């Protein structure tokens, strides 16, 4: 077998890091910014939605979303994302990365705005339209996963490819922070303009009618950064790897990359023969694919699935954990606007101290120690910290030990992001052949989202107290927070075992990893 790589792709692999790399990071990263902003900002406003639309003047506690509504509001976007990942992942390999990239962005902008304009003033009307638009918002976001990863991988050079894809992913952390800051700013302004008594003092006045604008502004703001990058997304040329290896138009790929790299690239002889070799054109469901890529695909899907169960159940239920340890005061002692402020403050602190640094640690170290080591270490540390929180759980919830609890909790997050949360996103964009790359990334990501749905819904019910008197309104008794955390620790350990199926792409070209350079002499 002779190794033959097209000249234009070799030029991309050895290119020095330059401005267009950073432009690509920002353009691809903005989708992720919006994605994280939209998925996580809803957890900042669910308590407010409960107070506004499910107010019961006879209740000692402020209104909360009924279980099925809470599950729908948190879950529909995840379901939409899962379907979007599969559909747009497949479409990105069929009609090209660039075309699909514009469609997903328009969907995200329109649905972000529309979900903030949810119709009617009755609980049913608002929740139904909110869920409808959040589903389609998720669908658009889903397309962004395989496309952002694939575009960045195909544009990057071989030496710093890991860091570039990780930087796109790290924009998620920035999005989560932005969600927190927007919520803090909006709730502060409204709290000053429309002061209200606490729920314990006056139930009816504790949530002023103007508070209805708060959640709408927070939800709609996510459309702004996405809209700003639309123009740049449309100006980006199609990736050379798609044009040459999938569309088989090497001349066009060479011209596009000459412009991007600002050098003269020559089109080589015999190039057509390389890309048209029939042995390299096996399909996703062929024996050849199973033989070459079957186990790596199983590794990518299983680790992402297991990670997301743990990651999303932690993330969406931060506010419940904070309330349990007393970081957020009892709901009745606050008015509705102030509650948004307190939840946003707690989530932003956790993001600043653990979530965001974890992402950038991955960017810094991924091309030094490699994907495999980071993923293995991350899963291992998550297992350790989960068990360290879970077994002495009754010790941690005593008021004197709260700070220790928050530190342990933050460390679990830090090692999720400086660990499998980043690597499960990066590796599927590197190890599959160009004509199936976006599809395989979509499949891996969708399996991950299935894990997120299990984590989000399963945890809502599992974490309920075993004592029927202590459960949230409308929920059956669960296995309690302690046992739920032990389960998550076990899941992380299994993720560590499945990591051994995933190959190490560090320092190799994409064509070498996917076997696309192998042509018989």
Coordinates of C-alpha atoms in Angstrom, one line a residue:
X1 CA 0.0 0.0 0.0
X2 CA 1.3 3.4 -0.9
X3 CA 0.2 6.4 1.3
X4 CA -1.0 9.1 -1.0
X5 CA -2.5 12.3 0.2
X6 CA -3.8 15.1 -2.1
X7 CA -1.5 18.1 -2.2
X8 CA -4.2 20.6 -1.3
X9 CA -5.0 18.6 1.9
X10 CA -1.3 18.2 2.7
X11 CA -1.0 22.0 2.5
X12 CA -3.8 22.4 5.0
X13 CA -2.2 19.8 7.3
X14 CA 1.1 21.6 7.5
X15 CA -0.2 25.2 7.3
X16 CA 1.0 27.5 10.0
X17 CA -1.6 28.7 12.4
X18 CA -2.9 32.0 10.9
X19 CA -5.9 34.4 11.0
X20 CA -8.3 32.2 9.0
X21 CA -8.0 29.5 11.7
X22 CA -9.2 31.9 14.4
X23 CA -11.9 33.2 12.1
X24 CA -13.1 29.6 11.7
X25 CA -13.1 29.1 15.5
X26 CA -15.2 32.2 16.1
X27 CA -17.7 31.4 13.2
X28 CA -18.1 27.8 14.3
X29 CA -18.0 28.7 18.0
X30 CA -20.8 31.2 17.8
X31 CA -23.2 28.4 17.0
X32 CA -22.0 26.6 20.2
X33 CA -22.3 29.8 22.2
X34 CA -26.0 30.1 21.2
X35 CA -26.5 26.4 21.7
X36 CA -25.2 26.4 25.3
X37 CA -27.0 29.7 26.0
X38 CA -30.3 28.4 24.8
X39 CA -30.2 25.0 26.4
X40 CA -29.0 26.2 29.8
X41 CA -30.8 29.6 30.2
X42 CA -34.1 27.8 30.5
X43 CA -32.9 26.3 33.8
X44 CA -32.5 29.9 35.1
X45 CA -36.2 30.7 34.4
X46 CA -38.1 27.5 35.2
X47 CA -38.8 28.7 38.8
X48 CA -40.1 32.0 37.6
X49 CA -42.4 30.3 35.0
X50 CA -43.8 28.3 37.9
X51 CA -44.5 31.4 39.9
X52 CA -46.1 33.2 37.0
X53 CA -48.3 30.5 35.4
X54 CA -49.0 28.1 38.3
X55 CA -49.6 30.5 41.1
X56 CA -51.9 29.1 43.8
X57 CA -52.9 31.7 46.4
X58 CA -53.7 29.0 49.0
X59 CA -50.3 27.3 48.8
X60 CA -47.6 27.9 51.4
X61 CA -44.9 27.7 48.7
X62 CA -44.8 29.7 45.4
X63 CA -46.1 28.0 42.3
X64 CA -43.9 25.5 40.6
X65 CA -44.1 23.8 37.1
X66 CA -46.0 20.5 37.4
X67 CA -43.7 17.5 36.8
X68 CA -44.9 16.8 33.2
X69 CA -44.5 20.5 32.3
X70 CA -41.1 20.8 33.9
X71 CA -40.0 17.6 32.0
X72 CA -41.4 19.0 28.7
X73 CA -39.7 22.4 29.0
X74 CA -36.3 20.9 29.9
X75 CA -36.6 17.9 27.6
X76 CA -38.2 19.0 24.3
X77 CA -35.1 20.9 23.2
X78 CA -32.9 17.8 23.9
X79 CA -35.3 15.7 21.8
X80 CA -35.1 18.2 19.0
X81 CA -31.3 18.3 19.3
X82 CA -31.1 14.5 19.0
X83 CA -33.1 14.4 15.8
X84 CA -31.3 17.5 14.4
X85 CA -27.9 15.8 14.9
X86 CA -29.0 12.7 13.0
X87 CA -30.7 14.6 10.2
X88 CA -28.2 17.4 9.6
X89 CA -25.3 15.1 10.2
X90 CA -26.5 13.0 7.3
X91 CA -27.4 16.1 5.2
X92 CA -23.9 17.6 5.7
X93 CA -22.3 14.6 4.0
X94 CA -24.9 14.7 1.2
X95 CA -25.1 18.3 0.1
X96 CA -22.0 19.8 1.8
X97 CA -21.1 21.4 5.1
X98 CA -21.5 25.0 4.1
X99 CA -25.1 24.8 2.8
X100 CA -26.4 23.0 5.8
X101 CA -24.5 25.4 8.1
X102 CA -26.6 28.4 7.0
X103 CA -29.9 26.5 7.4
X104 CA -29.2 25.5 11.0
X105 CA -28.2 29.0 12.0
X106 CA -31.4 30.5 10.6
X107 CA -33.5 27.9 12.5
X108 CA -31.7 28.8 15.7
X109 CA -32.3 32.6 15.3
X110 CA -36.0 32.3 14.3
X111 CA -36.8 29.8 17.1
X112 CA -34.9 31.7 19.8
X113 CA -37.0 34.8 19.1
X114 CA -40.2 32.8 18.7
X115 CA -39.8 30.9 22.0
X116 CA -39.6 34.3 23.8
X117 CA -42.8 35.4 22.0
X118 CA -44.8 32.4 23.3
X119 CA -48.5 33.2 22.8
X120 CA -51.3 33.8 25.2
X121 CA -51.5 34.5 28.9
X122 CA -52.9 31.1 30.0
X123 CA -50.4 28.5 31.3
X124 CA -51.4 26.0 28.7
X125 CA -51.0 28.4 25.7
X126 CA -47.6 29.7 26.8
X127 CA -46.2 26.3 27.8
X128 CA -47.4 24.7 24.6
X129 CA -45.9 27.3 22.2
X130 CA -42.7 27.5 24.3
X131 CA -42.2 23.8 24.0
X132 CA -43.1 23.8 20.3
X133 CA -40.5 26.4 19.5
X134 CA -37.9 25.0 21.8
X135 CA -38.2 21.7 20.0
X136 CA -37.4 23.3 16.6
X137 CA -34.7 25.4 18.3
X138 CA -33.1 22.1 19.5
X139 CA -33.4 20.7 16.0
X140 CA -31.3 23.6 14.6
X141 CA -28.9 23.3 17.5
X142 CA -28.5 19.6 16.7
X143 CA -27.3 20.4 13.3
X144 CA -24.6 22.6 14.7
X145 CA -22.8 19.8 16.5
X146 CA -21.7 17.6 13.6
X147 CA -21.1 20.6 11.3
X148 CA -19.1 22.8 13.6
X149 CA -16.8 19.9 14.6
X150 CA -16.4 18.7 11.0
X151 CA -15.8 22.1 9.5
X152 CA -13.2 22.9 12.2
X153 CA -11.5 19.5 11.8
X154 CA -11.3 19.9 8.0
X155 CA -9.9 23.4 8.1
X156 CA -7.4 22.8 10.9
X157 CA -3.7 21.8 10.6
X158 CA -2.5 18.5 11.9
X159 CA -0.5 19.9 14.8
X160 CA -3.1 22.0 16.6
X161 CA -6.3 20.4 15.3
X162 CA -7.3 19.2 18.7
X163 CA -7.0 22.6 20.3
X164 CA -9.0 24.2 17.5
X165 CA -11.9 21.9 17.8
X166 CA -11.7 22.1 21.6
X167 CA -11.8 25.9 21.3
X168 CA -15.0 25.7 19.3
X169 CA -16.5 23.5 22.0
X170 CA -15.2 25.8 24.7
X171 CA -17.5 28.5 23.4
X172 CA -20.2 26.5 25.2
X173 CA -18.7 27.6 28.5
X174 CA -18.8 31.2 27.3
X175 CA -22.5 30.7 26.4
X176 CA -23.4 29.3 29.8
X177 CA -21.6 32.3 31.4
X178 CA -23.4 34.8 29.1
X179 CA -26.8 33.2 30.1
X180 CA -25.9 33.8 33.7
X181 CA -24.8 37.4 33.2
X182 CA -27.8 38.3 31.1
X183 CA -30.1 36.9 33.7
X184 CA -28.3 38.8 36.5
X185 CA -28.5 42.1 34.6
X186 CA -32.1 41.7 33.6
X187 CA -33.3 40.6 37.0
X188 CA -31.4 43.4 38.7
X189 CA -32.9 46.1 36.5
X190 CA -36.5 44.7 37.0
X191 CA -35.9 44.3 40.8
X192 CA -35.0 48.0 41.0
X193 CA -37.8 49.2 38.8
X194 CA -40.6 47.0 40.2
X195 CA -39.9 46.2 43.8
X196 CA -42.1 43.4 45.2
X197 CA -42.7 41.9 48.7
X198 CA -41.5 38.4 49.4
X199 CA -43.9 35.5 48.9
X200 CA -44.3 35.0 52.7
X201 CA -45.4 38.7 53.1
X202 CA -47.8 39.0 50.2
X203 CA -48.4 36.0 47.9
X204 CA -50.2 37.8 45.1
X205 CA -47.8 40.7 44.8
X206 CA -44.6 38.8 45.2
X207 CA -44.4 38.2 41.5
X208 CA -45.2 41.5 39.7
X209 CA -46.8 41.1 36.2
X210 CA -43.8 42.8 34.6
X211 CA -41.7 39.7 35.6
X212 CA -43.3 38.0 32.5
X213 CA -40.9 40.1 30.4
X214 CA -37.8 38.8 32.3
X215 CA -37.9 35.2 31.0
X216 CA -38.8 36.4 27.5
X217 CA -35.9 38.7 27.3
X218 CA -33.5 36.1 28.6
X219 CA -34.7 33.4 26.2
X220 CA -34.6 35.7 23.1
X221 CA -31.2 37.2 23.7
X222 CA -29.6 34.0 22.5
X223 CA -30.5 34.9 18.9
X224 CA -28.3 38.0 18.9
X225 CA -24.8 36.5 18.6
X226 CA -26.0 33.9 16.1
X227 CA -27.5 36.6 13.9
X228 CA -24.2 38.5 14.0
X229 CA -22.2 35.5 12.6
X230 CA -24.6 34.6 9.8
X231 CA -22.9 36.8 7.2
X232 CA -19.5 35.4 7.9
X233 CA -20.8 31.8 7.8
X234 CA -22.1 32.4 4.3
X235 CA -18.8 33.8 3.1
X236 CA -16.7 30.8 4.3
X237 CA -15.8 28.5 1.4
X238 CA -16.8 24.8 1.5
X239 CA -14.1 22.8 3.2
X240 CA -11.4 21.4 0.8
X241 CA -11.9 17.9 2.1
X242 CA -15.6 17.9 1.2
X243 CA -15.0 19.4 -2.2
X244 CA -12.1 17.1 -3.1
X245 CA -12.9 13.8 -1.4
X246 CA -16.8 13.8 -1.5
X247 CA -17.8 16.1 -4.4
X248 CA -14.5 14.9 -6.1
X249 CA -13.9 18.4 -7.5
X250 CA -10.2 18.7 -6.8
X251 CA -9.7 21.8 -9.0
X252 CA -12.3 23.8 -7.0
X253 CA -10.8 22.6 -3.7
X254 CA -7.3 23.8 -4.8
X255 CA -8.7 27.2 -5.9
X256 CA -10.6 27.7 -2.6
X257 CA -7.7 26.8 -0.4
X258 CA -5.3 28.9 -2.5
X259 CA -7.5 31.9 -1.5
X260 CA -7.8 30.8 2.2
X261 CA -4.1 30.0 2.7
X262 CA -3.0 32.9 0.4
X263 CA -0.5 30.7 -1.4
X264 CA -0.4 29.3 -5.0
X265 CA -1.3 25.6 -4.9
X266 CA -0.7 23.4 -7.9
X267 CA -3.2 20.7 -8.9
X268 CA -1.3 17.4 -9.1
X269 CA -1.4 14.7 -11.7
X270 CA -3.3 11.4 -10.9
X271 CA -5.3 13.3 -8.2
X272 CA -8.6 12.2 -9.8
X273 CA -7.5 8.5 -9.6
X274 CA -6.9 8.8 -5.9
X275 CA -10.4 10.1 -5.0
X276 CA -12.2 7.9 -7.4
X277 CA -10.7 4.6 -6.1
X278 CA -13.8 2.3 -5.8
X279 CA -12.4 0.5 -2.7
X280 CA -12.6 3.8 -0.7
X281 CA -16.3 4.3 -1.5
X282 CA -17.9 1.8 1.0
X283 CA -21.1 2.9 2.6
X284 CA -22.0 3.3 6.3
X285 CA -23.8 -0.1 6.5
X286 CA -21.2 -2.1 4.7
X287 CA -19.0 -4.9 6.1
X288 CA -15.9 -2.8 5.1
X289 CA -17.1 0.1 7.3
X290 CA -17.8 -2.3 10.2
X291 CA -14.4 -3.8 9.8
X292 CA -12.5 -0.5 9.7
X293 CA -14.6 1.8 11.9
X294 CA -17.1 -0.4 13.8
X295 CA -15.3 -0.5 17.2
X296 CA -14.2 3.1 17.1
X297 CA -17.8 4.1 16.4
X298 CA -19.0 2.0 19.3
X299 CA -16.4 3.7 21.5
X300 CA -17.5 7.2 20.4
X301 CA -21.2 6.5 20.9
X302 CA -21.0 4.6 24.2
X303 CA -18.7 7.1 26.0
X304 CA -20.7 10.1 24.8
X305 CA -23.9 8.4 26.0
X306 CA -22.6 7.5 29.4
X307 CA -20.9 10.9 29.9
X308 CA -24.1 12.9 29.1
X309 CA -26.2 10.9 31.6
X310 CA -23.9 12.2 34.3
X311 CA -23.2 15.6 32.8
X312 CA -26.8 16.7 32.1
X313 CA -28.3 15.3 35.3
X314 CA -25.8 17.5 37.2
X315 CA -26.2 20.5 35.1
X316 CA -29.9 20.8 34.8
X317 CA -30.4 20.2 38.6
X318 CA -27.8 22.6 39.9
X319 CA -30.5 24.8 41.3
X320 CA -32.0 21.9 43.3
X321 CA -28.6 21.0 44.7
X322 CA -28.0 24.6 45.7
X323 CA -31.3 24.8 47.4
X324 CA -30.7 21.6 49.3
X325 CA -27.4 22.9 50.7
X326 CA -28.8 26.4 51.4
X327 CA -27.0 28.4 48.7
X328 CA -30.3 29.6 47.5
X329 CA -32.7 30.7 50.3
X330 CA -36.2 29.1 50.7
X331 CA -38.5 30.2 47.8
X332 CA -41.1 31.7 50.2
X333 CA -38.5 34.2 51.6
X334 CA -37.9 35.8 48.1
X335 CA -40.0 37.5 45.5
X336 CA -40.0 36.1 42.0
X337 CA -37.5 38.5 40.4
X338 CA -35.0 38.1 43.2
X339 CA -35.2 34.3 42.9
X340 CA -34.0 34.5 39.3
X341 CA -31.1 36.7 40.5
X342 CA -30.1 34.1 43.2
X343 CA -30.3 31.1 40.9
X344 CA -28.3 32.9 38.2
X345 CA -25.7 34.0 40.7
X346 CA -25.1 30.5 42.0
X347 CA -24.9 29.0 38.5
X348 CA -22.6 31.7 37.2
X349 CA -20.3 31.2 40.2
X350 CA -20.0 27.4 39.5
X351 CA -19.5 28.1 35.7
X352 CA -16.8 30.7 36.4
X353 CA -14.9 28.6 38.9
X354 CA -15.1 25.1 37.3
X355 CA -17.0 24.8 34.0
X356 CA -15.1 27.4 32.0
X357 CA -11.6 26.7 33.2
X358 CA -12.1 23.0 32.4
X359 CA -12.8 23.8 28.7
X360 CA -9.7 25.9 28.3
X361 CA -7.5 23.4 30.1
X362 CA -8.5 20.9 27.4
X363 CA -7.6 23.5 24.7
X364 CA -4.2 24.0 26.3
X365 CA -3.3 20.3 26.8
X366 CA -5.1 18.3 24.2
X367 CA -2.3 18.3 21.6
X368 CA 0.3 17.7 24.2
X369 CA -1.1 14.7 26.2
X370 CA -3.7 13.5 23.6
X371 CA -7.4 12.8 23.6
X372 CA -7.2 9.3 25.1
X373 CA -5.3 10.4 28.2
X374 CA -7.6 13.3 28.9
X375 CA -10.8 11.3 28.5
X376 CA -9.5 8.4 30.7
X377 CA -8.4 10.8 33.4
X378 CA -11.6 12.8 33.2
X379 CA -13.8 9.8 33.7
X380 CA -11.6 8.5 36.5
X381 CA -11.7 11.8 38.4
X382 CA -15.4 12.2 37.9
X383 CA -16.0 8.7 39.4
X384 CA -13.8 9.5 42.4
X385 CA -15.5 12.8 43.1
X386 CA -19.0 11.4 42.6
X387 CA -18.3 8.7 45.2
X388 CA -16.6 11.2 47.5
X389 CA -19.8 13.3 47.4
X390 CA -22.2 10.4 47.5
X391 CA -21.1 8.1 50.3
X392 CA -20.7 10.7 53.0
X393 CA -23.6 12.7 51.5
X394 CA -25.2 13.3 54.9
X395 CA -22.0 14.8 56.2
X396 CA -21.9 17.3 53.2
X397 CA -25.4 18.7 53.6
X398 CA -24.7 19.9 57.2
X399 CA -24.5 23.8 57.1
X400 CA -20.8 23.8 58.3
X401 CA -19.6 21.6 55.4
X402 CA -21.3 23.3 52.5
X403 CA -18.2 24.9 51.1
X404 CA -16.5 21.5 50.9
X405 CA -19.6 20.2 49.1
X406 CA -19.5 23.0 46.5
X407 CA -15.7 22.4 46.0
X408 CA -16.2 18.7 45.3
X409 CA -19.2 19.4 43.1
X410 CA -17.1 22.0 41.1
X411 CA -14.3 19.6 40.7
X412 CA -16.6 17.0 39.1
X413 CA -17.6 19.6 36.6
X414 CA -14.0 20.7 36.0
X415 CA -13.0 17.1 35.1
X416 CA -16.0 16.6 32.9
X417 CA -14.9 19.5 30.7
X418 CA -11.2 18.9 31.1
X419 CA -12.1 15.3 30.1
X420 CA -14.8 13.4 28.3
X421 CA -17.2 16.3 27.7
X422 CA -14.7 17.9 25.3
X423 CA -13.0 14.7 23.9
X424 CA -16.2 12.9 23.0
X425 CA -17.0 16.0 20.8
X426 CA -13.5 16.1 19.2
X427 CA -12.7 12.5 18.3
X428 CA -15.7 11.6 16.1
X429 CA -14.8 14.6 13.8
X430 CA -11.3 13.2 13.2
X431 CA -11.4 9.4 12.8
X432 CA -14.0 8.7 10.1
X433 CA -13.8 9.1 6.3
X434 CA -14.7 12.5 4.8
X435 CA -17.9 11.3 3.1
X436 CA -19.2 9.8 6.3
X437 CA -17.6 12.2 8.8
X438 CA -20.5 14.4 9.5
X439 CA -23.0 11.5 9.6
X440 CA -20.8 9.5 12.1
X441 CA -20.3 12.6 14.3
X442 CA -24.1 13.1 14.2
X443 CA -24.7 9.5 15.3
X444 CA -22.2 9.8 18.2
X445 CA -23.7 13.2 19.3
X446 CA -27.3 11.9 19.1
X447 CA -26.4 8.9 21.2
X448 CA -24.9 11.4 23.7
X449 CA -28.2 13.4 23.6
X450 CA -30.1 10.1 24.3
X451 CA -27.9 9.9 27.4
X452 CA -28.8 13.5 28.3
X453 CA -32.5 12.7 28.0
X454 CA -32.0 9.7 30.3
X455 CA -30.0 11.9 32.7
X456 CA -32.4 14.8 32.7
X457 CA -35.7 12.8 33.0
X458 CA -34.4 9.9 35.0
X459 CA -32.8 12.2 37.5
X460 CA -35.9 14.3 38.0
X461 CA -37.6 11.2 39.3
X462 CA -34.7 9.4 40.9
X463 CA -33.4 12.3 43.0
X464 CA -36.8 12.6 44.8
X465 CA -36.7 11.8 48.5
X466 CA -37.6 8.2 49.6
X467 CA -39.9 9.7 52.1
X468 CA -43.3 10.5 50.3
X469 CA -43.8 13.6 52.5
X470 CA -40.6 15.2 51.3
X471 CA -41.0 14.9 47.5
X472 CA -41.7 17.8 45.2
X473 CA -45.4 18.4 44.4
X474 CA -46.6 15.8 42.0
X475 CA -43.6 13.5 42.0
X476 CA -43.6 9.9 43.3
X477 CA -40.9 9.0 45.9
X478 CA -37.5 8.3 44.3
X479 CA -34.2 6.7 45.5
X480 CA -32.9 10.0 46.9
X481 CA -30.0 12.3 46.0
X482 CA -27.4 10.1 47.7
X483 CA -28.3 6.9 45.7
X484 CA -28.6 8.8 42.5
X485 CA -25.1 10.2 42.9
X486 CA -23.8 6.6 43.6
X487 CA -25.4 5.5 40.3
X488 CA -23.8 8.4 38.4
X489 CA -20.4 7.4 39.9
X490 CA -20.9 3.8 38.5
X491 CA -21.9 5.2 35.1
X492 CA -18.7 7.3 35.0
X493 CA -16.6 4.2 35.8
X494 CA -18.2 2.2 32.9
X495 CA -17.5 5.2 30.6
X496 CA -13.8 4.9 31.6
X497 CA -13.8 1.2 30.4
X498 CA -15.4 2.0 27.0
X499 CA -12.8 4.7 26.4
X500 CA -10.4 1.9 25.5
X501 CA -12.3 1.4 22.2
X502 CA -11.4 5.0 21.1
X503 CA -8.3 5.5 19.0
X504 CA -5.8 8.4 19.5
X505 CA -5.9 10.9 16.6
X506 CA -3.1 13.2 18.0
X507 CA -0.7 14.4 15.4
X508 CA -2.1 12.3 12.4
X509 CA -3.7 13.7 9.3
X510 CA -7.5 13.1 8.9
X511 CA -6.9 11.0 5.8
X512 CA -4.4 8.8 7.6
X513 CA -6.8 8.3 10.5
X514 CA -9.7 7.3 8.2
X515 CA -7.7 5.2 5.8
X516 CA -8.4 7.5 2.8
X517 CA -4.8 7.7 1.7
X518 CA -4.4 4.0 1.1
X519 CA -4.2 3.4 -2.6
X520 CA -2.6 0.3 -4.1
X521 CA 0.8 1.0 -5.8

